[in-house]
Amino acid sequence: WCVWMLRTIVVGFWAFMFCGIGDWLSFIPNFNVHFLTADNLIPPIYAVPMTLALIQFFHQYFNGTPPSKIAKNAGAAAYTVYIIHPLIYYVWIIAFIAILKAAGVT
């Protein structure tokens, strides 16, 4: 039941955010939600059930024994990303700085 509760909470947040963006909750009498406040409160509260739902989803559907060939290769290359990402990151930073200098931004 815990899995379905997580899924229900996440979908409930999606519906609430969708209705809030579309201003569809304004037809409910005496329902005055200040959406600026809701926009500031929803993301941190939403992050917890969404994170738990993703962990559960990947545990249930992608945690096979024995692992598939794709899972083995992805697991073996997981830390390679941490090693090589600074090289790519720094290239983009240098390019962005060059663009800003060309635009005259100091």
mmCIF file of C-alpha atoms in Angstrom:
data_model
loop_
_atom_site.group_PDB
_atom_site.id
_atom_site.type_symbol
_atom_site.label_atom_id
_atom_site.label_comp_id
_atom_site.label_asym_id
_atom_site.label_seq_id
_atom_site.Cartn_x
_atom_site.Cartn_y
_atom_site.Cartn_z
ATOM 1 C CA TRP A 1 0.000 0.000 0.000
ATOM 2 C CA CYS A 2 2.990 2.293 0.565
ATOM 3 C CA VAL A 3 3.907 2.233 -3.130
ATOM 4 C CA TRP A 4 0.428 3.249 -4.200
ATOM 5 C CA MET A 5 0.300 5.982 -1.552
ATOM 6 C CA LEU A 6 3.522 7.457 -2.941
ATOM 7 C CA ARG A 7 2.189 7.305 -6.479
ATOM 8 C CA THR A 8 -1.081 8.924 -5.404
ATOM 9 C CA ILE A 9 0.710 11.755 -3.615
ATOM 10 C CA VAL A 10 2.934 12.443 -6.625
ATOM 11 C CA VAL A 11 0.001 12.432 -9.064
ATOM 12 C CA GLY A 12 -1.941 14.628 -6.632
ATOM 13 C CA PHE A 13 0.876 17.166 -6.667
ATOM 14 C CA TRP A 14 0.902 17.039 -10.476
ATOM 15 C CA ALA A 15 -2.834 17.716 -10.581
ATOM 16 C CA PHE A 16 -2.565 20.524 -8.039
ATOM 17 C CA MET A 17 0.294 22.187 -9.941
ATOM 18 C CA PHE A 18 -1.500 21.761 -13.277
ATOM 19 C CA CYS A 19 -4.699 23.283 -11.901
ATOM 20 C CA GLY A 20 -2.757 26.065 -10.207
ATOM 21 C CA ILE A 21 -0.959 27.011 -13.401
ATOM 22 C CA GLY A 22 -4.218 27.032 -15.338
ATOM 23 C CA ASP A 23 -6.022 28.926 -12.561
ATOM 24 C CA TRP A 24 -8.659 26.187 -12.603
ATOM 25 C CA LEU A 25 -9.115 26.177 -8.831
ATOM 26 C CA SER A 26 -10.706 29.616 -8.853
ATOM 27 C CA PHE A 27 -14.219 28.161 -9.383
ATOM 28 C CA ILE A 28 -14.195 26.481 -5.946
ATOM 29 C CA PRO A 29 -15.994 28.783 -3.476
ATOM 30 C CA ASN A 30 -13.911 30.053 -0.533
ATOM 31 C CA PHE A 31 -10.764 28.473 -1.946
ATOM 32 C CA ASN A 32 -8.292 31.331 -1.889
ATOM 33 C CA VAL A 33 -4.808 29.943 -2.322
ATOM 34 C CA HIS A 34 -2.191 32.578 -2.832
ATOM 35 C CA PHE A 35 -0.313 30.876 -5.665
ATOM 36 C CA LEU A 36 2.879 32.809 -5.011
ATOM 37 C CA THR A 37 2.998 31.117 -1.615
ATOM 38 C CA ALA A 38 1.991 27.781 -3.124
ATOM 39 C CA ASP A 39 4.751 28.116 -5.728
ATOM 40 C CA ASN A 40 7.272 28.526 -2.922
ATOM 41 C CA LEU A 41 5.933 25.703 -0.757
ATOM 42 C CA ILE A 42 5.144 22.985 -3.299
ATOM 43 C CA PRO A 43 8.657 22.204 -4.681
ATOM 44 C CA PRO A 44 10.338 21.223 -1.392
ATOM 45 C CA ILE A 45 7.297 19.273 -0.198
ATOM 46 C CA TYR A 46 6.935 17.613 -3.620
ATOM 47 C CA ALA A 47 10.621 16.652 -3.756
ATOM 48 C CA VAL A 48 10.360 14.094 -0.953
ATOM 49 C CA PRO A 49 7.562 11.861 -2.338
ATOM 50 C CA MET A 50 8.882 12.234 -5.895
ATOM 51 C CA THR A 51 12.357 11.094 -4.811
ATOM 52 C CA LEU A 52 10.924 8.143 -2.890
ATOM 53 C CA ALA A 53 8.660 7.210 -5.805
ATOM 54 C CA LEU A 54 11.613 7.242 -8.233
ATOM 55 C CA ILE A 55 13.733 5.122 -5.905
ATOM 56 C CA GLN A 56 10.890 2.622 -5.563
ATOM 57 C CA PHE A 57 10.194 2.601 -9.323
ATOM 58 C CA PHE A 58 13.795 1.903 -10.285
ATOM 59 C CA HIS A 59 14.150 -0.679 -7.516
ATOM 60 C CA GLN A 60 11.058 -2.515 -8.720
ATOM 61 C CA TYR A 61 11.627 -2.408 -12.481
ATOM 62 C CA PHE A 62 15.393 -2.020 -13.017
ATOM 63 C CA ASN A 63 16.888 -4.029 -10.157
ATOM 64 C CA GLY A 64 16.955 -7.423 -11.794
ATOM 65 C CA THR A 65 19.013 -10.413 -10.770
ATOM 66 C CA PRO A 66 21.108 -11.095 -12.752
ATOM 67 C CA PRO A 67 21.451 -7.559 -14.096
ATOM 68 C CA SER A 68 20.917 -7.018 -17.803
ATOM 69 C CA LYS A 69 23.784 -6.201 -20.152
ATOM 70 C CA ILE A 70 22.716 -2.535 -20.247
ATOM 71 C CA ALA A 71 22.616 -2.340 -16.454
ATOM 72 C CA LYS A 72 26.079 -3.920 -16.186
ATOM 73 C CA ASN A 73 27.573 -1.438 -18.658
ATOM 74 C CA ALA A 74 25.819 1.528 -17.066
ATOM 75 C CA GLY A 75 27.002 0.478 -13.617
ATOM 76 C CA ALA A 76 30.571 0.042 -14.802
ATOM 77 C CA ALA A 77 30.595 3.482 -16.443
ATOM 78 C CA ALA A 78 28.781 5.329 -13.648
ATOM 79 C CA TYR A 79 31.887 6.772 -12.015
ATOM 80 C CA THR A 80 33.523 7.607 -15.328
ATOM 81 C CA VAL A 81 31.058 10.480 -15.586
ATOM 82 C CA TYR A 82 32.394 11.973 -12.369
ATOM 83 C CA ILE A 83 35.938 11.751 -13.679
ATOM 84 C CA ILE A 84 35.398 13.260 -17.148
ATOM 85 C CA HIS A 85 32.636 15.795 -16.518
ATOM 86 C CA PRO A 86 35.014 18.561 -15.335
ATOM 87 C CA LEU A 87 36.752 18.517 -18.703
ATOM 88 C CA ILE A 88 33.490 19.082 -20.571
ATOM 89 C CA TYR A 89 32.233 21.522 -17.940
ATOM 90 C CA TYR A 90 35.358 23.678 -18.128
ATOM 91 C CA VAL A 91 35.211 23.848 -21.929
ATOM 92 C CA TRP A 92 31.657 25.242 -21.718
ATOM 93 C CA ILE A 93 32.675 27.735 -19.015
ATOM 94 C CA ILE A 94 35.561 29.003 -21.122
ATOM 95 C CA ALA A 95 33.286 29.303 -24.162
ATOM 96 C CA PHE A 96 30.654 31.153 -22.114
ATOM 97 C CA ILE A 97 33.257 33.587 -20.765
ATOM 98 C CA ALA A 98 34.485 34.237 -24.323
ATOM 99 C CA ILE A 99 30.897 34.946 -25.432
ATOM 100 C CA LEU A 100 30.380 37.353 -22.529
ATOM 101 C CA LYS A 101 33.651 39.163 -23.306
ATOM 102 C CA ALA A 102 32.682 39.440 -26.992
ATOM 103 C CA ALA A 103 29.335 40.904 -25.926
ATOM 104 C CA GLY A 104 31.103 43.507 -23.796
ATOM 105 C CA VAL A 105 29.929 42.179 -20.443
ATOM 106 C CA THR A 106 32.419 42.676 -17.658
#
